[in-house]
Coordinates of C-alpha atoms in Angstrom, one line a residue:
M1 CA 4.6 98.3 65.2
D2 CA 4.8 94.5 66.0
I3 CA 5.9 93.5 62.6
T4 CA 6.7 89.9 63.4
K5 CA 3.7 89.4 65.7
F6 CA 1.6 90.7 62.9
I7 CA 2.9 88.1 60.5
V8 CA 3.0 85.2 62.8
E9 CA -0.6 85.8 63.8
R10 CA -1.8 85.6 60.0
R11 CA 0.4 82.4 59.7
L12 CA -1.3 80.7 62.5
K13 CA -4.1 79.8 60.1
I14 CA -1.8 77.6 57.9
Q15 CA -0.9 75.5 61.1
I16 CA -4.8 75.2 61.8
D17 CA -5.6 74.1 58.3
S18 CA -2.3 72.5 57.4
S19 CA -2.7 74.2 53.9
Y20 CA -2.1 77.3 52.0
K21 CA -5.4 76.8 50.0
H22 CA -7.5 79.1 52.2
Y23 CA -4.6 81.2 53.3
Q24 CA -4.2 83.3 50.2
P25 CA -8.1 84.2 50.0
E26 CA -7.9 85.3 53.7
I27 CA -5.0 87.7 53.0
T28 CA -6.8 89.2 49.9
R29 CA -10.0 89.9 52.1
Q30 CA -7.9 91.4 54.7
I31 CA -6.2 93.7 52.2
Q32 CA -9.5 94.7 50.7
T33 CA -10.7 95.5 54.1
L34 CA -7.7 97.6 54.9
R35 CA -7.9 99.5 51.5
K36 CA -11.5 100.7 52.6
K37 CA -10.5 101.5 56.1
L38 CA -7.6 103.7 54.6
D39 CA -9.7 105.2 51.9
I40 CA -7.3 104.0 49.2
A41 CA -9.8 101.6 47.5
T42 CA -10.5 101.9 43.9
K43 CA -14.1 103.4 43.4
R44 CA -16.6 101.7 41.3
R45 CA -16.3 102.3 37.5
S46 CA -12.9 103.8 38.0
K47 CA -9.6 102.4 36.6
Y48 CA -7.3 100.8 39.0
I49 CA -4.0 102.7 39.4
S50 CA -1.2 101.1 41.4
K51 CA 0.2 103.6 43.9
A52 CA 2.9 102.8 46.3
I53 CA 2.7 103.9 49.8
T54 CA 4.9 106.7 51.2
V55 CA 6.5 108.0 54.3
E56 CA 3.9 110.4 54.8
D57 CA 1.1 107.6 54.6
I58 CA 3.2 105.8 57.5
S59 CA 3.4 109.0 59.4
R60 CA -0.3 109.5 59.2
S61 CA -1.3 105.8 60.2
H62 CA 1.0 102.7 61.0
E63 CA -1.7 100.5 59.4
F64 CA -0.1 101.4 56.0
V65 CA 2.6 99.1 57.4
H66 CA 0.4 96.3 57.9
F67 CA -1.1 97.0 54.3
Q68 CA 2.5 96.7 52.8
L69 CA 3.1 93.4 54.8
L70 CA -0.2 91.9 53.6
L71 CA 0.7 92.7 50.0
A72 CA 4.0 90.9 50.5
E73 CA 2.4 87.9 52.4
R74 CA -0.1 87.6 49.5
C75 CA 2.7 86.9 47.2
Y76 CA 4.2 84.4 49.6
A77 CA 0.9 82.7 50.1
N78 CA 0.4 82.5 46.3
A79 CA 3.7 81.0 45.7
M80 CA 3.3 78.3 48.6
M81 CA -0.2 77.3 47.2
M82 CA 1.2 76.7 43.9
K83 CA 4.0 74.5 45.2
E84 CA 1.4 72.7 47.5
M85 CA -0.8 72.1 44.4
H86 CA 1.7 70.9 42.0
M87 CA 3.6 68.7 44.6
V88 CA 0.6 66.4 44.7
G89 CA 0.3 65.9 41.1
K90 CA 2.0 63.3 39.0
K91 CA 4.5 65.7 37.1
G92 CA 5.5 67.6 40.4
L93 CA 7.2 71.0 39.9
T94 CA 7.9 71.7 36.4
G95 CA 9.9 74.5 34.9
P96 CA 7.2 77.0 34.3
T97 CA 5.9 76.4 37.7
R98 CA 9.2 77.0 39.3
S99 CA 9.5 80.1 37.2
H100 CA 6.1 81.3 38.3
I101 CA 6.9 80.7 42.0
D102 CA 10.2 82.4 41.8
S103 CA 8.5 85.6 40.4
R104 CA 5.7 85.6 43.1
L105 CA 8.3 85.4 45.9
H106 CA 10.5 88.1 44.1
K107 CA 7.5 90.4 44.2
G108 CA 7.0 89.8 47.8
V109 CA 10.7 90.5 48.5
K110 CA 10.3 93.8 46.6
Y111 CA 7.3 94.8 48.8
A112 CA 9.2 93.9 51.9
K113 CA 12.3 95.7 50.9
H114 CA 10.3 98.8 50.0
L115 CA 8.9 98.9 53.5
C116 CA 12.4 98.8 55.0
R117 CA 13.3 101.8 52.8
L118 CA 10.3 103.6 54.3
L119 CA 11.0 102.7 57.8
S120 CA 14.7 104.0 57.6
D121 CA 13.2 107.6 57.7
K122 CA 12.8 107.3 61.5
S123 CA 12.0 111.1 62.0
T124 CA 8.9 110.9 59.7
T125 CA 7.6 107.2 60.4
N126 CA 8.4 107.3 64.2
A127 CA 10.0 103.8 63.7
N128 CA 12.7 102.6 66.2
D129 CA 15.6 100.2 65.5
A130 CA 13.8 97.1 66.5
D131 CA 11.0 97.9 64.0
I132 CA 13.6 98.3 61.2
L133 CA 15.4 95.3 62.2
E134 CA 12.0 93.1 62.2
A135 CA 11.1 94.4 58.8
R136 CA 14.5 93.6 57.6
A137 CA 14.4 90.0 59.0
Y138 CA 11.1 89.4 57.2
A139 CA 12.4 90.7 54.0
A140 CA 15.6 88.4 54.3
S141 CA 13.2 85.5 55.1
L142 CA 11.2 85.9 51.9
A143 CA 14.6 86.1 50.1
G144 CA 15.8 83.0 51.8
A145 CA 12.5 81.2 50.8
R146 CA 12.9 82.4 47.2
Y147 CA 16.6 81.2 46.9
F148 CA 15.5 77.8 48.7
E149 CA 13.0 77.2 46.0
K150 CA 15.6 78.2 43.2
E151 CA 18.0 75.7 44.9
S152 CA 20.6 78.6 45.0
W153 CA 22.0 77.2 48.3
E154 CA 24.8 79.9 49.2
S155 CA 22.5 82.9 48.7
C156 CA 19.8 81.0 50.8
V157 CA 22.3 80.4 53.6
K158 CA 23.3 84.1 53.4
S159 CA 19.7 85.3 53.6
Y160 CA 18.8 83.0 56.6
S161 CA 22.0 84.0 58.4
E162 CA 20.9 87.6 58.3
V163 CA 17.4 86.4 59.8
W164 CA 19.2 84.2 62.4
I165 CA 21.3 87.1 63.6
I166 CA 18.4 89.6 63.9
Y167 CA 16.0 87.1 65.7
T168 CA 18.8 86.0 68.2
A169 CA 19.4 89.6 69.0
L170 CA 15.9 90.5 69.4
F171 CA 15.3 87.3 71.5
K172 CA 18.2 88.3 73.9
A173 CA 16.9 92.1 74.1
T174 CA 13.0 91.2 74.4
N175 CA 13.0 87.7 75.8
A176 CA 9.9 87.1 73.6
D177 CA 9.2 83.5 72.7
I178 CA 8.0 84.4 69.2
F179 CA 11.7 84.9 67.9
K180 CA 12.7 81.7 69.6
D181 CA 10.0 79.7 67.8
L182 CA 10.8 81.3 64.5
L183 CA 14.4 80.2 64.9
T184 CA 13.3 76.7 65.8
D185 CA 11.2 76.4 62.5
P186 CA 11.8 77.5 59.8
V187 CA 15.2 79.2 60.1
D188 CA 17.3 76.4 61.7
P189 CA 16.3 73.5 59.5
S190 CA 16.5 75.7 56.3
I191 CA 20.1 76.8 57.2
R192 CA 21.1 73.1 58.1
Y193 CA 19.5 71.8 54.8
A194 CA 21.1 74.4 52.6
A195 CA 24.6 73.9 54.4
Y196 CA 24.2 70.2 53.6
K197 CA 23.6 71.0 50.0
M198 CA 26.6 73.2 49.9
G199 CA 28.8 70.2 51.2
L200 CA 29.5 71.8 54.7
P201 CA 30.2 69.4 57.3
R202 CA 27.5 68.2 59.6
T203 CA 29.7 68.7 62.7
L204 CA 29.8 72.5 61.9
A205 CA 27.4 74.4 64.5
I206 CA 24.7 76.6 63.1
S207 CA 26.2 79.6 64.8
A208 CA 29.5 79.1 63.1
I209 CA 27.7 78.7 59.7
V210 CA 25.8 81.9 60.3
R211 CA 28.9 83.9 61.1
Q212 CA 30.6 82.9 58.3
N213 CA 28.0 84.0 55.8
F214 CA 26.6 87.0 57.6
P215 CA 26.9 90.3 55.3
L216 CA 29.2 92.3 57.5
E217 CA 29.8 94.9 54.8
D218 CA 26.3 96.2 55.5
Q219 CA 27.5 99.0 58.1
E220 CA 24.0 100.2 59.0
L221 CA 22.7 96.6 60.0
T222 CA 25.8 96.0 61.9
R223 CA 25.4 99.2 63.8
Q224 CA 21.7 98.6 64.5
L225 CA 22.5 95.1 65.8
G226 CA 25.3 96.5 67.9
K227 CA 23.0 99.0 69.7
L228 CA 20.5 96.2 70.2
D229 CA 23.0 93.4 71.5
L230 CA 26.7 93.9 71.8
D231 CA 27.5 90.2 71.6
S232 CA 25.3 89.4 68.5
L233 CA 28.4 90.3 66.2
K234 CA 32.0 89.9 67.4
D235 CA 35.4 90.2 65.9
G236 CA 37.2 87.2 64.5
A237 CA 39.0 86.2 67.7
A238 CA 35.8 86.4 69.7
V239 CA 34.0 84.2 67.1
S240 CA 36.7 81.6 67.0
E241 CA 36.7 81.5 70.9
V242 CA 33.0 81.2 71.0
E243 CA 33.2 78.4 68.4
S244 CA 35.9 76.7 70.5
L245 CA 33.6 76.6 73.6
E246 CA 30.8 75.2 71.6
S247 CA 33.1 72.5 70.4
D248 CA 34.2 71.8 74.0
V249 CA 30.5 71.6 75.0
A250 CA 29.6 69.3 72.2
I251 CA 30.1 65.5 72.6
K252 CA 31.9 63.9 69.9
T253 CA 31.2 60.2 70.9
I254 CA 28.7 58.1 72.9
V255 CA 28.9 54.7 74.3
W256 CA 25.6 52.5 74.4
R257 CA 25.8 48.9 75.6
S258 CA 29.4 48.5 74.8
R259 CA 29.1 50.0 71.3
T260 CA 30.8 53.4 70.4
V261 CA 29.0 55.8 68.1
V262 CA 30.8 58.9 66.6
L263 CA 28.5 61.7 66.4
E264 CA 28.5 63.5 63.0
D265 CA 25.6 65.8 63.5
A266 CA 26.4 68.8 65.3
A267 CA 22.8 69.5 66.6
I268 CA 22.9 66.2 68.4
A269 CA 26.3 66.7 69.9
V270 CA 25.4 70.3 71.1
A271 CA 22.0 69.0 72.6
L272 CA 23.9 66.3 74.5
G273 CA 26.5 68.7 75.5
S274 CA 23.5 70.7 77.1
V275 CA 22.5 67.7 78.9
K276 CA 25.9 67.2 80.4
A277 CA 26.2 70.7 81.4
A278 CA 22.6 70.8 83.1
T279 CA 23.4 67.7 85.1
P280 CA 25.5 69.3 88.0
K281 CA 22.5 71.7 88.8
I282 CA 20.6 68.5 89.9
S283 CA 23.2 67.6 92.3
N284 CA 23.2 71.1 93.9
A285 CA 19.3 71.0 94.3
L286 CA 19.5 67.7 96.0
S287 CA 20.3 69.4 99.3
S288 CA 17.0 71.3 99.0
S289 CA 14.4 70.2 101.7
S290 CA 11.4 70.7 99.3
R291 CA 10.6 67.8 97.1
K292 CA 8.9 70.1 94.5
D293 CA 12.1 72.1 94.2
M294 CA 14.0 68.9 93.6
G295 CA 11.7 68.0 90.9
L296 CA 11.9 71.3 89.1
A297 CA 15.7 70.9 88.9
Y298 CA 15.3 68.3 86.5
D299 CA 13.5 70.5 83.9
D300 CA 16.5 71.8 82.1
V301 CA 17.9 68.3 81.7
L302 CA 14.6 67.0 80.6
M303 CA 14.3 69.8 78.0
A304 CA 18.0 69.2 76.8
S305 CA 17.4 65.6 76.5
Q306 CA 14.1 66.1 74.3
E307 CA 16.2 68.5 72.1
A308 CA 18.7 65.8 71.7
V309 CA 15.9 63.2 70.7
D310 CA 14.1 65.6 68.3
A311 CA 17.7 66.3 66.6
T312 CA 18.3 62.6 66.3
K313 CA 14.8 62.1 64.7
H314 CA 15.4 65.1 62.2
A315 CA 18.7 63.7 61.1
I316 CA 17.1 60.1 60.6
D317 CA 14.3 61.8 58.5
E318 CA 16.8 63.8 56.5
L319 CA 18.8 60.5 55.5
A320 CA 15.4 58.6 54.9
S321 CA 14.4 61.4 52.5
E322 CA 17.6 61.1 50.6
G323 CA 16.9 57.5 50.0
V324 CA 19.5 55.9 52.4
E325 CA 18.6 52.5 53.4
Q326 CA 18.3 51.3 57.1
S327 CA 21.4 48.9 56.5
D328 CA 23.5 52.0 55.8
K329 CA 26.3 52.3 58.4
R330 CA 25.1 56.0 59.1
M331 CA 21.6 55.0 59.6
Q332 CA 22.6 52.2 62.0
S333 CA 24.6 54.6 63.9
L334 CA 21.6 57.0 64.3
F335 CA 19.4 54.2 65.4
V336 CA 21.7 53.5 68.2
T337 CA 22.0 57.2 69.0
R338 CA 18.1 57.5 69.1
T339 CA 17.7 54.4 71.5
R340 CA 20.3 55.7 73.8
N341 CA 18.9 59.4 73.8
I342 CA 15.5 58.3 74.5
Y343 CA 16.7 55.8 77.2
E344 CA 18.6 58.5 78.9
M345 CA 15.6 60.9 78.6
I346 CA 13.3 58.4 80.2
S347 CA 15.9 57.8 82.9
W348 CA 16.0 61.3 83.8
R349 CA 12.2 61.4 83.9
V350 CA 12.1 58.4 86.3
G351 CA 14.9 60.3 88.2
R352 CA 12.5 63.2 88.8
N353 CA 9.6 61.0 90.0
R354 CA 12.1 59.4 92.4
A355 CA 13.4 62.8 93.7
M356 CA 9.8 63.9 94.6
L357 CA 9.2 60.6 96.3
G358 CA 11.8 61.6 98.9
K359 CA 14.5 59.5 100.6
G360 CA 14.6 56.0 100.1
D361 CA 12.2 56.2 97.1
G362 CA 9.3 56.7 99.4
L363 CA 10.5 54.2 102.1
D364 CA 10.8 56.8 104.6
V365 CA 7.5 58.6 105.2
D366 CA 7.4 62.2 106.3
P367 CA 5.4 62.7 109.6
P368 CA 2.1 64.3 109.0
R369 CA 1.6 67.8 109.9
Q370 CA 0.1 68.3 113.3
L371 CA -3.4 69.7 113.3
Y372 CA -5.0 71.6 116.2
R373 CA -8.3 73.0 117.2
K374 CA -9.6 75.6 119.5
K375 CA -11.4 74.3 122.7
A376 CA -12.6 76.8 125.1
D377 CA -9.7 79.1 125.7
R378 CA -6.9 76.7 124.6
I379 CA -5.7 75.0 121.5
V380 CA -5.5 71.4 121.6
P381 CA -4.0 69.0 119.0
R382 CA -6.4 66.9 117.1
E383 CA -5.9 63.9 114.8
A384 CA -6.0 64.2 111.1
G385 CA -8.9 62.5 109.0
T386 CA -8.4 59.4 107.1
S387 CA -8.4 61.2 103.8
R388 CA -5.7 63.5 104.9
K389 CA -3.5 60.5 105.8
V390 CA -4.2 58.7 102.5
A391 CA -3.5 61.6 100.4
P392 CA 0.4 61.6 100.4
L393 CA 0.4 57.8 99.9
Q394 CA -2.0 58.2 97.0
A395 CA 0.4 60.8 95.5
N396 CA 3.2 58.2 95.9
V397 CA 1.3 55.5 94.2
V398 CA 0.8 57.9 91.1
L399 CA 4.5 58.5 90.9
Y400 CA 5.1 54.7 91.1
D401 CA 2.7 54.3 88.3
G402 CA 4.4 56.8 86.1
I403 CA 7.7 55.1 86.8
L404 CA 6.4 51.7 85.8
K405 CA 4.8 53.2 82.7
D406 CA 8.2 54.6 81.6
I407 CA 10.0 51.4 82.0
E408 CA 7.4 49.6 79.9
S409 CA 8.1 52.2 77.2
I410 CA 11.7 51.3 77.2
R411 CA 11.0 47.8 76.3
E412 CA 9.5 48.9 73.1
L413 CA 12.7 50.9 71.8
H414 CA 14.5 49.8 68.7
G415 CA 17.0 47.0 69.6
V416 CA 16.0 46.6 73.3
T417 CA 14.1 43.4 73.0
S418 CA 17.0 41.6 71.3
D419 CA 19.3 42.5 74.3
S420 CA 18.4 39.8 76.6
E421 CA 20.8 41.2 79.5
L422 CA 19.2 44.6 79.2
M423 CA 15.8 43.1 79.5
E424 CA 16.6 41.1 82.7
E425 CA 18.0 44.3 84.1
L426 CA 14.7 46.2 83.2
D427 CA 12.6 43.4 84.6
A428 CA 14.5 43.7 88.0
K429 CA 14.0 47.4 88.1
Y430 CA 10.3 47.0 87.4
S431 CA 10.1 44.6 90.1
Y432 CA 11.9 46.9 92.3
F433 CA 9.3 49.6 92.0
Q434 CA 6.4 47.2 91.9
A435 CA 7.5 46.1 95.6
L436 CA 7.6 49.9 96.6
R437 CA 4.0 50.3 95.1
C438 CA 2.8 47.3 97.1
L439 CA 4.4 48.7 100.3
M440 CA 2.6 52.0 99.9
L441 CA -0.7 50.3 99.2
A442 CA -0.1 48.4 102.3
R443 CA 0.4 51.5 104.3
A444 CA -3.0 52.9 103.1
H445 CA -4.8 49.8 104.1
A446 CA -3.3 49.8 107.6
I447 CA -4.5 53.5 108.2
V448 CA -7.8 52.1 109.4
P449 CA -6.6 49.1 111.7
N450 CA -9.1 46.2 111.4
S451 CA -8.8 42.5 110.7
E452 CA -9.6 42.8 107.0
N453 CA -7.5 45.9 106.3
L454 CA -4.6 44.2 108.2
R455 CA -4.9 41.1 106.2
N456 CA -4.9 43.1 103.0
S457 CA -1.8 44.7 104.1
L458 CA 0.0 41.6 105.0
A459 CA -0.8 40.0 101.6
L460 CA 0.5 43.2 99.9
L461 CA 3.7 43.2 102.0
N462 CA 4.2 39.4 101.2
R463 CA 3.9 40.2 97.4
A464 CA 6.4 43.2 97.8
A465 CA 8.8 40.8 99.4
E466 CA 8.7 38.4 96.7
K467 CA 9.2 41.1 94.1
C468 CA 12.1 42.6 96.0
T469 CA 13.8 39.3 96.3
A470 CA 13.6 38.7 92.7
A471 CA 14.8 42.3 91.9
H472 CA 17.7 42.0 94.6
S473 CA 18.9 38.6 93.1
K474 CA 19.4 40.2 89.6
L475 CA 20.5 43.6 90.6
S476 CA 23.2 42.4 93.1
S477 CA 25.3 40.9 90.3
S478 CA 25.0 44.3 88.2
M479 CA 28.3 46.0 87.3
D480 CA 26.8 49.6 87.7
T481 CA 29.2 51.8 89.4
T482 CA 26.7 54.6 90.2
T483 CA 27.0 56.0 93.7
A484 CA 24.1 56.8 96.1
D485 CA 25.2 60.5 96.0
S486 CA 24.7 60.8 92.3
P487 CA 21.3 62.3 91.0
P488 CA 18.4 59.9 91.0
N489 CA 17.6 58.3 87.6
L490 CA 16.7 54.9 86.4
T491 CA 19.7 53.3 88.0
V492 CA 19.0 51.1 91.1
I493 CA 22.0 49.8 92.9
S494 CA 22.0 46.7 95.1
S495 CA 22.2 48.5 98.4
Q496 CA 18.8 50.2 97.8
T497 CA 17.1 46.8 97.1
E498 CA 19.0 45.1 100.2
N499 CA 17.6 48.0 102.3
L500 CA 14.0 47.7 101.1
L501 CA 14.2 43.8 101.4
A502 CA 15.3 44.1 105.1
Y503 CA 12.5 46.6 105.9
L504 CA 9.9 44.3 104.2
H505 CA 11.1 41.4 106.3
C506 CA 10.7 43.5 109.5
E507 CA 7.2 44.6 108.3
L508 CA 6.1 41.2 107.4
Q509 CA 6.8 40.0 111.0
R510 CA 5.0 43.0 112.5
Y511 CA 1.9 42.8 110.5
R512 CA 1.8 38.9 111.2
A513 CA 1.7 39.6 115.0
L514 CA -0.9 42.4 114.4
V515 CA -3.2 40.1 112.5
E516 CA -2.7 37.3 115.1
I517 CA -3.6 39.8 117.9
Y518 CA -6.7 41.1 116.1
D519 CA -7.8 37.5 115.3
F520 CA -7.3 36.3 119.0
T521 CA -9.1 39.5 120.3
S522 CA -12.0 39.0 117.9
A523 CA -12.5 35.2 118.7
T524 CA -12.5 35.9 122.5
P525 CA -16.3 36.1 123.6
Q526 CA -17.4 39.3 125.1
P527 CA -19.7 39.4 128.1
A528 CA -21.9 41.9 126.7
D529 CA -22.5 39.9 123.4
E530 CA -23.6 36.6 125.1
N531 CA -27.3 37.5 124.7
V532 CA -27.0 38.9 121.2
R533 CA -28.3 36.4 118.6
Q534 CA -26.7 36.1 115.2
A535 CA -28.4 35.8 111.9
P536 CA -28.9 32.2 110.8
L537 CA -26.5 30.7 108.4
V538 CA -29.0 30.7 105.5
E539 CA -28.9 34.5 105.5
R540 CA -24.9 34.6 105.9
L541 CA -24.1 32.4 102.9
H542 CA -22.2 35.3 101.2
E543 CA -19.8 35.6 104.3
Y544 CA -16.8 33.5 104.6
P545 CA -16.3 32.6 108.4
A546 CA -13.0 34.2 109.5
D547 CA -12.1 31.3 111.8
G548 CA -13.2 28.6 109.3
V549 CA -15.8 27.2 111.7
V550 CA -19.4 27.2 110.7
D551 CA -22.2 27.2 113.4
L552 CA -24.4 24.3 112.4
K553 CA -26.9 24.8 115.3
N554 CA -28.1 28.0 113.7
I555 CA -28.9 27.2 110.2
V556 CA -32.5 28.5 110.1
N557 CA -34.7 30.2 112.3
Y558 CA -36.8 27.7 114.4
P559 CA -39.7 27.7 115.2
P560 CA -40.6 29.6 111.9
R561 CA -42.2 32.9 112.1
M562 CA -43.7 35.4 109.7
E563 CA -41.0 37.4 107.8
V564 CA -40.8 39.5 104.9
V565 CA -39.7 37.6 101.7
P566 CA -38.4 39.4 98.7
V567 CA -40.3 38.4 95.5
K568 CA -40.7 39.8 92.2
P569 CA -43.7 41.9 91.6
L570 CA -46.3 41.1 89.1
F571 CA -48.1 43.9 87.3
F572 CA -51.5 42.2 86.2
D573 CA -52.8 45.1 84.5
S574 CA -50.2 45.2 81.8
A575 CA -49.5 41.5 81.6
W576 CA -53.1 40.3 81.3
N577 CA -53.5 41.0 77.7
Y578 CA -50.3 39.1 76.8
I579 CA -50.3 36.1 79.1
D580 CA -52.4 33.0 78.9
Y581 CA -53.4 31.8 82.3
P582 CA -54.9 28.4 83.0
G583 CA -58.6 28.3 82.3
R584 CA -58.5 31.3 80.2
T585 CA -57.0 29.5 77.3
T586 CA -59.8 27.0 76.9
E587 CA -62.5 29.7 76.6
K588 CA -60.5 31.5 74.0
T589 CA -60.0 28.2 71.9
A590 CA -63.8 27.6 72.1
E591 CA -64.8 31.0 71.0
K592 CA -62.3 30.7 68.1
A593 CA -63.6 27.5 67.0
A594 CA -67.4 28.7 67.0
V595 CA -66.5 31.7 64.8
E596 CA -64.7 29.5 62.4
E597 CA -67.8 27.2 61.9
E598 CA -70.1 30.1 61.4
A599 CA -67.9 31.4 58.8
M600 CA -67.8 28.1 57.0
E601 CA -71.7 27.9 56.9
T602 CA -72.3 31.3 55.6
E603 CA -69.6 30.9 52.6
P604 CA -71.7 28.6 50.4
E605 CA -74.9 30.8 50.6
E606 CA -72.9 33.9 49.5
L607 CA -71.5 32.0 46.6
Q608 CA -74.9 30.9 45.4
E609 CA -76.3 34.6 45.6
Q610 CA -73.2 35.6 43.5
H611 CA -73.9 32.9 41.0
Q612 CA -77.5 34.0 40.4
Q613 CA -76.6 37.6 40.2
Q614 CA -74.2 36.9 37.3
K615 CA -75.6 37.6 33.9
K616 CA -75.0 35.7 30.7
G617 CA -73.8 37.0 27.5
W618 CA -70.9 39.3 26.6
F619 CA -70.7 42.6 28.3
G620 CA -73.7 41.6 30.8
F621 CA -76.2 41.8 27.9
G622 CA -78.4 38.5 27.8
R623 CA -78.9 36.5 24.7

């Protein structure tokens, strides 16, 4: 019957519009359409009679289930719309408004529970245990929302605990992301907030809160959950064992820049424990020969790190909504935790890019795949094209750009700019990856060996050597104890900078020799070019002489000969009417003066004629 999917698809409109204003009319239109389709609409000029659906209706068509869900969802939408409208006003939620919201949610719960009772008759409705559990979870979620608005926190936790257990069991059985998304929002935040209002400690995990408040006296629900997932409900010993395992995985304290912070939020502690548990998987994947597989090994760590960052932000937002100032000790501890978690997440992101670069952060280049072509009756090797050679180097440059951008984002974190030692360390790491990027660009220039490309490569190598020298001088005194066998992250040890610096010095000497060889061979006159005359200097002013010597004996062509000269075209047909050319201006002025004189002579005569025609007296009558 897909009860949960049906509701989630309807609520997607709320996420699009970010408002319940248009959600309730949409649900009402769907109800009217479904009434006509099921032939239960009230006829014109007839009195409306409320008639509840029966088991026989559901056995006839499963769309009666959707009809009942829409009735409950309309009550929920009406309540949320009233809350949204009154929260914007000056008075906020008053007593009558809260009572009205509670009555609408209560009516929605009645519709949902009636559907659960109807679906319990499996033989008639053809419903399975999953359908009944989904309907039960929907009814419990509406009840939890009602108790949340009433600020009845204990009942709210009990209702949402039932939802949490059901959706967790359904997710394990079906592996559908829709149940996981519903657990993320709104079930988990509602349980966490209601538990906080009840005075429960923040270090208590959500799974422990749920098991303590789940209605175990409901034997039918327990039986259905046991058939769906045996591990969803356990006895007391098993529950305590799970909770002890969770407490072992969770991290109690963290250290950031010689400052120890005690984690009071259980969500942050569990997320950091997941990061710690996923780290050994990266070490096992380092032996893989595929760079792509090594990069994919970081996905679990990155997801867990992102969850830790989100949990920290959520905890800060909760304290801020309660009016806690930033100078408070709890807020300061969360700020330090957030900076540390974001730094670790970015560090693992940089490590993934370094793993995809290969051994030595891209210093060791894999040999290109040998290409072959068929010639006559045999296959002979052929050289790869320039674009094929440049492609892997270009991919590495993109990875270096991502690393440099990540390091720049660390500098903007809270409290990093005031730590001068950390800023110097970040600058050194930034210079190290800049040197590697310059090295990769130098290799790309040297693919087509000519004098200009080799000079560009030599300049880039010199730049890389300068950057690496600056990085090595700062990182050589670092107290980092990370070994080379650990998974790659943002950490750069002194041996890596030392190897890069030695390699760059060797490459500098080699490219200097190559540039000298090319300059020497290009300066040697070739017998075949003795009779070739170069263009004069006046035509080569945009070129800088490679040897610094200008041939002053070939400045211009002498004796001069007829040549094509680039000029700007003049379109006389369009410019003639707008440009005064010499000779034409005098004639125009003379004509204009003659016209003005004629006008002056004719003007007095016209005035005299007008004066004679004028009659005396009033209104033109003579006297």
